[in-house]
């Protein structure tokens, strides 16, 4: 029988000791908002000189300008959101954990001295027996590599948590921006209502002065004017609250960083079919995380199976024999310690790993059903809001605007009384408020659907 080449033996030993090292890629960012840079914790660790001081506004990344756009809001939130930063630091911590998991156990150095004299131990030290040895545990069967596989799987789970947090920041910031745009629209509408109420009040006042109508009409006209001014004050308060909500996405409580937002409710865009949207549900980080959770459970099971085998220790050292007997000599010593796996063969941990692997598979199925149900509800809300906004824009609002114009002109000509003008005005502005609410619902529902599929709906058309 031919003897294998000598280099085969160290290669086999290296494979047993090291095991297969994984080259797992980092979690892939989803399409939603990936065109903007998000905060990533530095790999060299935090700046220790900064201590625990709170970052000053002048140190913020990408300070907002006077006019704030949606893209600028997203850039600010992704760069400065503290919740996203915390997830990024957790990713770095898991990376360090993976590094630690792949390291070998440290050797142990032992030194001993025997045959010391009890009367004069220090003076008789040179005549004693001395021993120095090094002991190294040898982890076979790729145990360090398996530990690293588990740690890298946990790092990937933290990476998916970071990606989910990034998508949350994108969707929540967009929702807050939509809320601020809606608040701005309500302020504009309230100011226009005040202006029209003042015009009507002035018209009625002139008619009272020339005796065309009763002075009671002037008092009637004062009531809607007062109500319009109250509504304007409420709209201004709501806008201020919406500004705080938006600025809070990047960690600021003041609203003086910007003066206005650049954004209006445009025409309602078409929505892809439900089947098309559902086909993109696999991009949701929660599903991708469940897949990696299964891989982690499989890695844990593989590691627990490796832990059934004992970890031998190899010992090598030097010993000096001498002393008072006159025989002064030295020798090398070597040994192997092998634990006996008689009762504890890690069988309980292996069984536990099997149960948790099956649990991870069931959780993946549960997550899929839950997300599919949530997406169907969100899609129905989106279609409902789209239909409502289109109906108001194409039918209800033109009719209300035409009726108000006709009644107002007829009132000036004496064809209608003031109550009809007030009713037409109330109807018109009620429809316009309904339109703002419908558009706000539409854009918010669109953001929810995009968050579930982690993709802009324009890319699914």
Short mmCIF file of C-alpha atoms in Angstrom, two decimals:
data_model
loop_
_atom_site.label_atom_id
_atom_site.label_comp_id
_atom_site.label_asym_id
_atom_site.label_seq_id
_atom_site.Cartn_x
_atom_site.Cartn_y
_atom_site.Cartn_z
CA UNK A 1 0.00 0.00 0.00
CA UNK A 2 1.39 3.36 -1.02
CA UNK A 3 2.09 5.80 1.79
CA UNK A 4 0.45 9.27 1.33
CA UNK A 5 2.79 12.23 0.92
CA UNK A 6 3.94 13.81 4.14
CA UNK A 7 2.13 17.11 3.47
CA UNK A 8 -1.25 15.33 3.52
CA UNK A 9 -1.13 14.91 7.28
CA UNK A 10 -0.77 18.58 8.28
CA UNK A 11 -3.44 19.50 5.75
CA UNK A 12 -5.91 17.06 7.30
CA UNK A 13 -5.04 18.23 10.79
CA UNK A 14 -5.57 21.85 9.74
CA UNK A 15 -9.00 21.01 8.35
CA UNK A 16 -9.94 19.31 11.60
CA UNK A 17 -8.68 22.19 13.69
CA UNK A 18 -9.91 25.14 11.68
CA UNK A 19 -13.01 23.82 9.94
CA UNK A 20 -14.79 25.59 7.14
CA UNK A 21 -14.90 29.35 7.52
CA UNK A 22 -17.95 31.03 6.09
CA UNK A 23 -17.90 33.96 3.72
CA UNK A 24 -21.40 35.25 4.37
CA UNK A 25 -22.21 38.52 2.59
CA UNK A 26 -23.72 41.41 4.45
CA UNK A 27 -27.53 41.84 4.21
CA UNK A 28 -28.44 43.56 0.96
CA UNK A 29 -30.15 46.96 1.32
CA UNK A 30 -33.69 47.01 -0.05
CA UNK A 31 -34.64 49.37 -2.92
CA UNK A 32 -36.70 51.73 -0.76
CA UNK A 33 -34.50 54.71 0.11
CA UNK A 34 -31.21 53.04 -0.80
CA UNK A 35 -30.22 56.01 -2.95
CA UNK A 36 -29.53 57.98 0.25
CA UNK A 37 -26.62 57.21 2.59
CA UNK A 38 -27.65 55.93 6.01
CA UNK A 39 -25.66 56.12 9.22
CA UNK A 40 -23.12 53.35 9.71
CA UNK A 41 -21.12 53.06 12.90
CA UNK A 42 -17.35 53.26 12.30
CA UNK A 43 -15.51 49.97 12.54
CA UNK A 44 -12.76 51.49 14.67
CA UNK A 45 -15.25 52.13 17.47
CA UNK A 46 -16.74 55.26 19.05
CA UNK A 47 -14.74 58.39 19.72
CA UNK A 48 -13.74 57.97 23.37
CA UNK A 49 -12.73 61.63 23.63
CA UNK A 50 -16.33 62.69 22.99
CA UNK A 51 -17.50 60.99 26.19
CA UNK A 52 -21.23 61.13 26.80
CA UNK A 53 -21.76 64.69 25.62
CA UNK A 54 -24.81 65.33 23.47
CA UNK A 55 -24.02 66.37 19.94
CA UNK A 56 -24.55 70.08 19.38
CA UNK A 57 -26.69 71.32 16.47
CA UNK A 58 -23.62 72.69 14.70
CA UNK A 59 -22.21 69.16 14.58
CA UNK A 60 -25.20 67.68 12.81
CA UNK A 61 -24.76 66.17 9.41
CA UNK A 62 -26.51 67.88 6.50
CA UNK A 63 -28.15 70.76 8.37
CA UNK A 64 -31.53 71.66 6.83
CA UNK A 65 -31.95 74.79 4.78
CA UNK A 66 -34.73 77.35 4.88
CA UNK A 67 -36.86 75.35 2.46
CA UNK A 68 -37.02 71.64 3.24
CA UNK A 69 -37.73 68.97 0.63
CA UNK A 70 -38.65 65.33 1.12
CA UNK A 71 -35.22 64.16 -0.02
CA UNK A 72 -33.50 66.51 2.42
CA UNK A 73 -35.76 65.27 5.22
CA UNK A 74 -34.87 61.66 4.43
CA UNK A 75 -31.15 62.47 4.24
CA UNK A 76 -31.28 64.20 7.62
CA UNK A 77 -33.19 61.37 9.25
CA UNK A 78 -30.98 58.61 7.85
CA UNK A 79 -27.83 60.43 8.93
CA UNK A 80 -28.95 61.51 12.42
CA UNK A 81 -31.74 59.24 13.66
CA UNK A 82 -30.62 57.91 17.04
CA UNK A 83 -32.67 54.70 16.80
CA UNK A 84 -31.01 53.81 13.51
CA UNK A 85 -27.61 54.59 15.01
CA UNK A 86 -28.26 52.21 17.90
CA UNK A 87 -28.98 49.36 15.47
CA UNK A 88 -25.81 50.18 13.57
CA UNK A 89 -23.73 49.90 16.72
CA UNK A 90 -25.36 46.55 17.45
CA UNK A 91 -24.18 45.33 14.03
CA UNK A 92 -20.63 46.34 14.94
CA UNK A 93 -20.99 44.53 18.28
CA UNK A 94 -22.09 41.34 16.51
CA UNK A 95 -19.15 41.63 14.12
CA UNK A 96 -16.83 41.79 17.11
CA UNK A 97 -18.63 38.81 18.59
CA UNK A 98 -18.01 36.85 15.37
CA UNK A 99 -14.33 37.75 15.58
CA UNK A 100 -14.17 36.54 19.17
CA UNK A 101 -16.04 33.31 18.42
CA UNK A 102 -13.46 32.19 15.87
CA UNK A 103 -10.49 32.52 18.22
CA UNK A 104 -8.72 29.56 19.75
CA UNK A 105 -8.60 29.15 23.54
CA UNK A 106 -5.44 30.48 25.11
CA UNK A 107 -2.70 28.11 26.32
CA UNK A 108 -1.95 27.71 30.01
CA UNK A 109 1.56 27.98 31.46
CA UNK A 110 2.25 26.08 34.68
CA UNK A 111 5.37 26.23 36.87
CA UNK A 112 6.11 24.01 39.87
CA UNK A 113 8.96 23.55 42.35
CA UNK A 114 9.30 20.47 44.59
CA UNK A 115 11.57 19.16 47.30
CA UNK A 116 12.07 22.49 49.06
CA UNK A 117 13.70 22.44 52.49
CA UNK A 118 11.39 23.47 55.30
CA UNK A 119 14.23 24.96 57.32
CA UNK A 120 15.79 27.11 54.63
CA UNK A 121 13.52 27.11 51.51
CA UNK A 122 15.12 30.12 49.87
CA UNK A 123 18.68 28.98 50.29
CA UNK A 124 17.83 25.46 49.19
CA UNK A 125 15.87 26.61 46.08
CA UNK A 126 18.66 25.69 43.65
CA UNK A 127 18.66 22.14 44.85
CA UNK A 128 14.97 21.54 44.33
CA UNK A 129 13.13 19.93 41.44
CA UNK A 130 11.55 22.41 38.99
CA UNK A 131 9.03 22.02 36.20
CA UNK A 132 7.57 24.37 33.56
CA UNK A 133 4.90 23.21 31.10
CA UNK A 134 2.47 24.62 28.56
CA UNK A 135 -1.01 23.16 28.05
CA UNK A 136 -3.07 23.88 24.95
CA UNK A 137 -6.70 22.72 24.40
CA UNK A 138 -7.14 21.38 20.86
CA UNK A 139 -10.62 22.01 19.45
CA UNK A 140 -11.14 19.40 16.74
CA UNK A 141 -13.87 18.90 14.13
CA UNK A 142 -13.96 22.55 13.12
CA UNK A 143 -15.48 23.69 16.42
CA UNK A 144 -14.09 27.29 16.19
CA UNK A 145 -15.44 27.58 12.64
CA UNK A 146 -18.86 26.39 13.77
CA UNK A 147 -18.90 28.93 16.58
CA UNK A 148 -18.01 31.59 14.07
CA UNK A 149 -20.85 30.43 11.80
CA UNK A 150 -23.32 30.95 14.65
CA UNK A 151 -21.86 34.36 15.47
CA UNK A 152 -21.93 35.45 11.83
CA UNK A 153 -25.55 34.33 11.56
CA UNK A 154 -26.33 36.49 14.59
CA UNK A 155 -24.48 39.35 12.93
CA UNK A 156 -26.70 38.89 9.87
CA UNK A 157 -29.80 39.00 12.07
CA UNK A 158 -28.56 42.29 13.51
CA UNK A 159 -27.96 43.47 9.95
CA UNK A 160 -31.57 42.74 9.02
CA UNK A 161 -32.73 44.55 12.16
CA UNK A 162 -30.68 47.54 11.01
CA UNK A 163 -32.20 47.32 7.52
CA UNK A 164 -35.71 47.16 9.01
CA UNK A 165 -34.90 50.20 11.15
CA UNK A 166 -33.61 52.04 8.07
CA UNK A 167 -36.84 51.34 6.22
CA UNK A 168 -38.82 52.45 9.28
CA UNK A 169 -36.93 55.74 9.29
CA UNK A 170 -37.66 56.23 5.58
CA UNK A 171 -41.36 55.45 5.93
CA UNK A 172 -41.87 57.37 9.18
CA UNK A 173 -40.07 60.42 7.84
CA UNK A 174 -42.13 60.30 4.66
CA UNK A 175 -45.30 59.96 6.74
CA UNK A 176 -44.26 62.96 8.84
CA UNK A 177 -43.49 64.98 5.70
CA UNK A 178 -46.90 64.09 4.26
CA UNK A 179 -48.48 65.17 7.53
CA UNK A 180 -46.68 68.51 7.37
CA UNK A 181 -47.70 69.07 3.75
CA UNK A 182 -51.30 68.32 4.72
CA UNK A 183 -51.01 70.77 7.61
CA UNK A 184 -49.65 73.42 5.24
CA UNK A 185 -52.57 72.81 2.88
CA UNK A 186 -55.02 73.22 5.74
CA UNK A 187 -53.36 76.49 6.74
CA UNK A 188 -53.64 77.81 3.17
CA UNK A 189 -57.28 76.70 3.04
CA UNK A 190 -58.05 78.32 6.40
CA UNK A 191 -56.45 81.58 5.31
CA UNK A 192 -58.45 81.54 2.08
CA UNK A 193 -61.61 80.89 4.07
CA UNK A 194 -60.81 83.87 6.31
CA UNK A 195 -60.22 86.02 3.24
CA UNK A 196 -63.51 85.02 1.62
CA UNK A 197 -65.39 85.43 4.90
CA UNK A 198 -63.95 88.93 5.24
CA UNK A 199 -65.00 89.76 1.66
CA UNK A 200 -68.52 88.50 2.32
CA UNK A 201 -68.63 90.42 5.57
CA UNK A 202 -67.52 93.60 3.80
CA UNK A 203 -70.11 93.05 1.07
CA UNK A 204 -72.90 92.53 3.60
CA UNK A 205 -71.71 95.59 5.57
CA UNK A 206 -71.94 97.79 2.47
CA UNK A 207 -75.41 96.47 1.70
CA UNK A 208 -76.48 97.21 5.26
CA UNK A 209 -75.12 100.75 4.98
CA UNK A 210 -77.11 101.47 1.81
CA UNK A 211 -80.19 99.81 3.24
CA UNK A 212 -80.42 96.87 0.84
CA UNK A 213 -80.43 94.23 3.59
CA UNK A 214 -81.29 94.10 7.27
CA UNK A 215 -78.59 94.81 9.90
CA UNK A 216 -79.23 91.26 11.13
CA UNK A 217 -77.42 89.96 8.02
CA UNK A 218 -74.26 91.72 9.16
CA UNK A 219 -74.36 89.89 12.47
CA UNK A 220 -74.91 86.62 10.63
CA UNK A 221 -71.88 87.30 8.46
CA UNK A 222 -69.75 87.97 11.53
CA UNK A 223 -70.29 84.41 12.88
CA UNK A 224 -68.64 82.50 9.98
CA UNK A 225 -65.83 85.05 9.94
CA UNK A 226 -65.13 84.38 13.61
CA UNK A 227 -65.32 80.64 13.04
CA UNK A 228 -62.90 80.90 10.10
CA UNK A 229 -60.37 82.75 12.26
CA UNK A 230 -60.67 80.08 14.97
CA UNK A 231 -60.10 77.38 12.33
CA UNK A 232 -57.01 79.24 11.11
CA UNK A 233 -55.53 79.31 14.61
CA UNK A 234 -56.14 75.59 14.97
CA UNK A 235 -54.52 74.93 11.59
CA UNK A 236 -51.45 76.92 12.62
CA UNK A 237 -51.16 74.90 15.85
CA UNK A 238 -51.51 71.65 13.92
CA UNK A 239 -48.81 72.75 11.49
CA UNK A 240 -46.43 73.52 14.36
CA UNK A 241 -47.06 70.07 15.80
CA UNK A 242 -46.41 68.51 12.40
CA UNK A 243 -43.14 70.44 12.11
CA UNK A 244 -42.02 69.07 15.47
CA UNK A 245 -42.93 65.54 14.41
CA UNK A 246 -40.86 65.85 11.24
CA UNK A 247 -37.83 67.44 12.91
CA UNK A 248 -38.00 64.76 15.60
CA UNK A 249 -37.11 62.16 12.99
CA UNK A 250 -33.55 63.47 13.00
CA UNK A 251 -33.51 64.13 16.75
CA UNK A 252 -34.30 67.83 16.97
CA UNK A 253 -37.07 69.29 19.10
CA UNK A 254 -36.95 72.83 17.71
CA UNK A 255 -38.56 73.83 14.42
CA UNK A 256 -36.43 76.87 13.62
CA UNK A 257 -34.02 74.94 11.39
CA UNK A 258 -36.34 75.40 8.38
CA UNK A 259 -39.04 77.90 7.57
CA UNK A 260 -41.18 76.02 5.06
CA UNK A 261 -41.45 72.76 3.17
CA UNK A 262 -41.29 72.36 -0.57
CA UNK A 263 -44.01 69.90 -1.44
CA UNK A 264 -47.63 69.78 -2.50
CA UNK A 265 -50.18 67.08 -3.08
CA UNK A 266 -49.89 66.29 -6.75
CA UNK A 267 -52.18 64.18 -8.90
CA UNK A 268 -52.95 60.70 -7.67
CA UNK A 269 -50.69 58.11 -9.28
CA UNK A 270 -51.88 54.75 -10.52
CA UNK A 271 -51.40 51.74 -8.27
CA UNK A 272 -50.02 48.36 -9.49
CA UNK A 273 -52.19 45.30 -9.20
CA UNK A 274 -52.33 43.36 -5.94
CA UNK A 275 -50.61 40.35 -7.51
CA UNK A 276 -47.73 42.53 -8.65
CA UNK A 277 -47.35 44.06 -5.23
CA UNK A 278 -47.55 40.70 -3.48
CA UNK A 279 -44.82 39.32 -5.72
CA UNK A 280 -42.43 41.84 -4.13
CA UNK A 281 -43.26 40.85 -0.55
CA UNK A 282 -40.14 38.68 -0.36
CA UNK A 283 -38.12 41.90 -0.23
CA UNK A 284 -39.47 42.61 3.24
CA UNK A 285 -36.57 42.41 5.73
CA UNK A 286 -38.73 40.47 8.19
CA UNK A 287 -38.94 37.53 5.76
CA UNK A 288 -35.25 37.71 4.93
CA UNK A 289 -34.52 37.77 8.65
CA UNK A 290 -36.57 34.60 9.16
CA UNK A 291 -34.50 32.84 6.51
CA UNK A 292 -31.30 33.82 8.32
CA UNK A 293 -32.87 32.81 11.63
CA UNK A 294 -33.31 29.31 10.21
CA UNK A 295 -29.68 29.30 9.07
CA UNK A 296 -28.61 30.37 12.54
CA UNK A 297 -30.66 27.56 14.12
CA UNK A 298 -29.03 25.09 11.73
CA UNK A 299 -25.58 26.46 12.64
CA UNK A 300 -26.38 26.11 16.35
CA UNK A 301 -27.48 22.50 15.80
CA UNK A 302 -24.25 21.76 13.93
CA UNK A 303 -22.21 23.34 16.73
CA UNK A 304 -24.04 21.39 19.42
CA UNK A 305 -23.32 18.18 17.54
CA UNK A 306 -19.63 19.07 17.47
CA UNK A 307 -19.72 19.74 21.21
CA UNK A 308 -20.54 16.06 21.81
CA UNK A 309 -16.90 15.25 21.17
CA UNK A 310 -14.34 15.91 23.91
CA UNK A 311 -11.72 18.63 23.72
CA UNK A 312 -8.27 17.12 24.28
CA UNK A 313 -5.42 19.10 25.78
CA UNK A 314 -1.80 18.70 24.71
CA UNK A 315 0.91 19.38 27.27
CA UNK A 316 4.60 19.99 26.69
CA UNK A 317 7.20 21.11 29.22
CA UNK A 318 10.64 21.00 30.83
CA UNK A 319 11.56 19.42 34.15
CA UNK A 320 14.76 19.54 36.18
CA UNK A 321 15.65 16.69 38.51
CA UNK A 322 18.34 17.42 41.00
CA UNK A 323 18.87 18.60 44.46
CA UNK A 324 20.36 16.97 47.44
CA UNK A 325 20.68 13.51 45.87
CA UNK A 326 23.42 14.85 43.60
CA UNK A 327 21.77 13.71 40.35
CA UNK A 328 21.25 16.98 38.51
CA UNK A 329 19.58 16.33 35.15
CA UNK A 330 16.84 17.78 32.94
CA UNK A 331 14.18 16.23 30.73
CA UNK A 332 11.36 17.13 28.41
CA UNK A 333 7.84 15.98 29.17
CA UNK A 334 4.72 15.68 27.05
CA UNK A 335 1.19 14.50 27.66
CA UNK A 336 -2.36 14.37 26.38
CA UNK A 337 -5.53 14.81 28.44
CA UNK A 338 -8.76 13.45 26.92
CA UNK A 339 -12.08 13.92 28.74
CA UNK A 340 -14.28 10.82 28.68
CA UNK A 341 -17.80 11.44 27.34
CA UNK A 342 -19.55 8.86 29.47
CA UNK A 343 -22.69 10.57 30.74
CA UNK A 344 -22.66 14.11 29.32
CA UNK A 345 -22.61 13.82 25.54
CA UNK A 346 -24.39 17.14 25.06
CA UNK A 347 -27.54 15.25 24.11
CA UNK A 348 -29.87 17.74 25.79
CA UNK A 349 -28.36 20.71 23.97
CA UNK A 350 -28.60 18.89 20.63
CA UNK A 351 -32.26 18.10 21.21
CA UNK A 352 -32.91 21.73 22.22
CA UNK A 353 -31.24 22.95 19.02
CA UNK A 354 -33.47 20.64 16.97
CA UNK A 355 -36.60 22.03 18.63
CA UNK A 356 -35.50 25.62 18.04
CA UNK A 357 -34.75 24.89 14.40
CA UNK A 358 -38.29 23.63 13.95
CA UNK A 359 -39.58 26.68 15.82
CA UNK A 360 -37.67 28.96 13.43
CA UNK A 361 -39.30 27.24 10.46
CA UNK A 362 -42.76 27.74 11.95
CA UNK A 363 -41.97 31.38 12.65
CA UNK A 364 -41.07 31.89 8.99
CA UNK A 365 -44.45 30.53 7.93
CA UNK A 366 -46.23 32.68 10.51
CA UNK A 367 -44.36 35.81 9.39
CA UNK A 368 -45.27 35.15 5.77
CA UNK A 369 -48.98 34.80 6.55
CA UNK A 370 -48.97 37.86 8.82
CA UNK A 371 -47.21 40.08 6.28
CA UNK A 372 -49.43 38.85 3.45
CA UNK A 373 -52.55 39.71 5.46
CA UNK A 374 -51.17 43.10 6.45
CA UNK A 375 -50.25 43.87 2.84
CA UNK A 376 -53.74 42.97 1.60
CA UNK A 377 -55.35 45.32 4.12
CA UNK A 378 -52.91 48.13 3.34
CA UNK A 379 -53.46 47.67 -0.38
CA UNK A 380 -57.25 47.88 0.01
CA UNK A 381 -56.86 51.08 2.02
CA UNK A 382 -54.61 52.49 -0.69
CA UNK A 383 -57.09 51.70 -3.47
CA UNK A 384 -59.96 53.13 -1.41
CA UNK A 385 -58.07 56.37 -0.77
CA UNK A 386 -57.08 56.57 -4.43
CA UNK A 387 -60.69 56.22 -5.60
CA UNK A 388 -61.89 58.79 -3.08
CA UNK A 389 -59.23 61.32 -4.05
CA UNK A 390 -59.93 60.84 -7.77
CA UNK A 391 -63.70 61.18 -7.30
CA UNK A 392 -63.29 64.39 -5.32
CA UNK A 393 -60.84 65.88 -7.84
CA UNK A 394 -62.86 64.93 -10.93
CA UNK A 395 -66.46 65.29 -9.78
CA UNK A 396 -67.16 66.65 -6.30
CA UNK A 397 -64.77 69.59 -6.16
CA UNK A 398 -65.56 71.03 -9.64
CA UNK A 399 -69.30 70.87 -8.87
CA UNK A 400 -68.89 72.55 -5.46
CA UNK A 401 -66.63 75.26 -6.90
CA UNK A 402 -69.04 75.97 -9.77
CA UNK A 403 -72.02 76.13 -7.38
CA UNK A 404 -70.25 78.56 -5.07
CA UNK A 405 -69.19 80.83 -7.92
CA UNK A 406 -72.72 80.92 -9.30
CA UNK A 407 -74.38 81.55 -5.92
CA UNK A 408 -71.88 84.24 -5.00
CA UNK A 409 -72.39 86.08 -8.26
CA UNK A 410 -76.14 85.69 -7.93
CA UNK A 411 -76.02 87.14 -4.43
CA UNK A 412 -74.33 90.25 -5.77
CA UNK A 413 -77.10 90.54 -8.32
CA UNK A 414 -79.77 90.01 -5.67
CA UNK A 415 -80.89 86.57 -6.90
CA UNK A 416 -79.87 84.67 -3.75
CA UNK A 417 -79.91 85.52 -0.07
CA UNK A 418 -76.97 85.37 2.29
CA UNK A 419 -77.82 81.95 3.75
CA UNK A 420 -77.49 80.34 0.30
CA UNK A 421 -74.08 81.97 -0.14
CA UNK A 422 -73.01 80.73 3.29
CA UNK A 423 -74.24 77.22 2.53
CA UNK A 424 -72.40 77.12 -0.83
CA UNK A 425 -69.21 78.42 0.82
CA UNK A 426 -69.47 75.88 3.61
CA UNK A 427 -69.96 73.08 1.08
CA UNK A 428 -66.99 74.17 -1.06
CA UNK A 429 -64.54 74.39 1.81
CA UNK A 430 -65.86 71.19 3.31
CA UNK A 431 -65.11 69.41 0.03
CA UNK A 432 -61.64 70.92 -0.12
CA UNK A 433 -60.92 69.78 3.43
CA UNK A 434 -62.19 66.34 2.47
CA UNK A 435 -59.84 66.37 -0.52
CA UNK A 436 -56.84 67.18 1.69
CA UNK A 437 -57.81 64.39 4.04
CA UNK A 438 -58.26 61.93 1.15
CA UNK A 439 -54.91 62.86 -0.39
CA UNK A 440 -53.23 62.53 2.98
CA UNK A 441 -54.78 59.09 3.41
CA UNK A 442 -53.66 58.13 -0.08
CA UNK A 443 -50.03 59.11 0.40
CA UNK A 444 -49.87 57.57 3.87
CA UNK A 445 -51.36 54.31 2.58
CA UNK A 446 -48.90 54.35 -0.31
CA UNK A 447 -46.01 54.72 2.14
CA UNK A 448 -47.32 51.78 4.22
CA UNK A 449 -47.51 49.53 1.16
CA UNK A 450 -44.03 50.58 0.03
CA UNK A 451 -42.68 49.82 3.50
CA UNK A 452 -44.16 46.31 3.42
CA UNK A 453 -42.60 45.47 0.05
CA UNK A 454 -39.50 47.63 0.72
CA UNK A 455 -39.79 49.00 -2.81
CA UNK A 456 -41.18 52.19 -4.39
CA UNK A 457 -44.40 51.36 -6.20
CA UNK A 458 -43.09 53.13 -9.32
CA UNK A 459 -40.60 50.30 -9.75
CA UNK A 460 -43.43 47.74 -9.77
CA UNK A 461 -45.42 49.36 -12.56
#
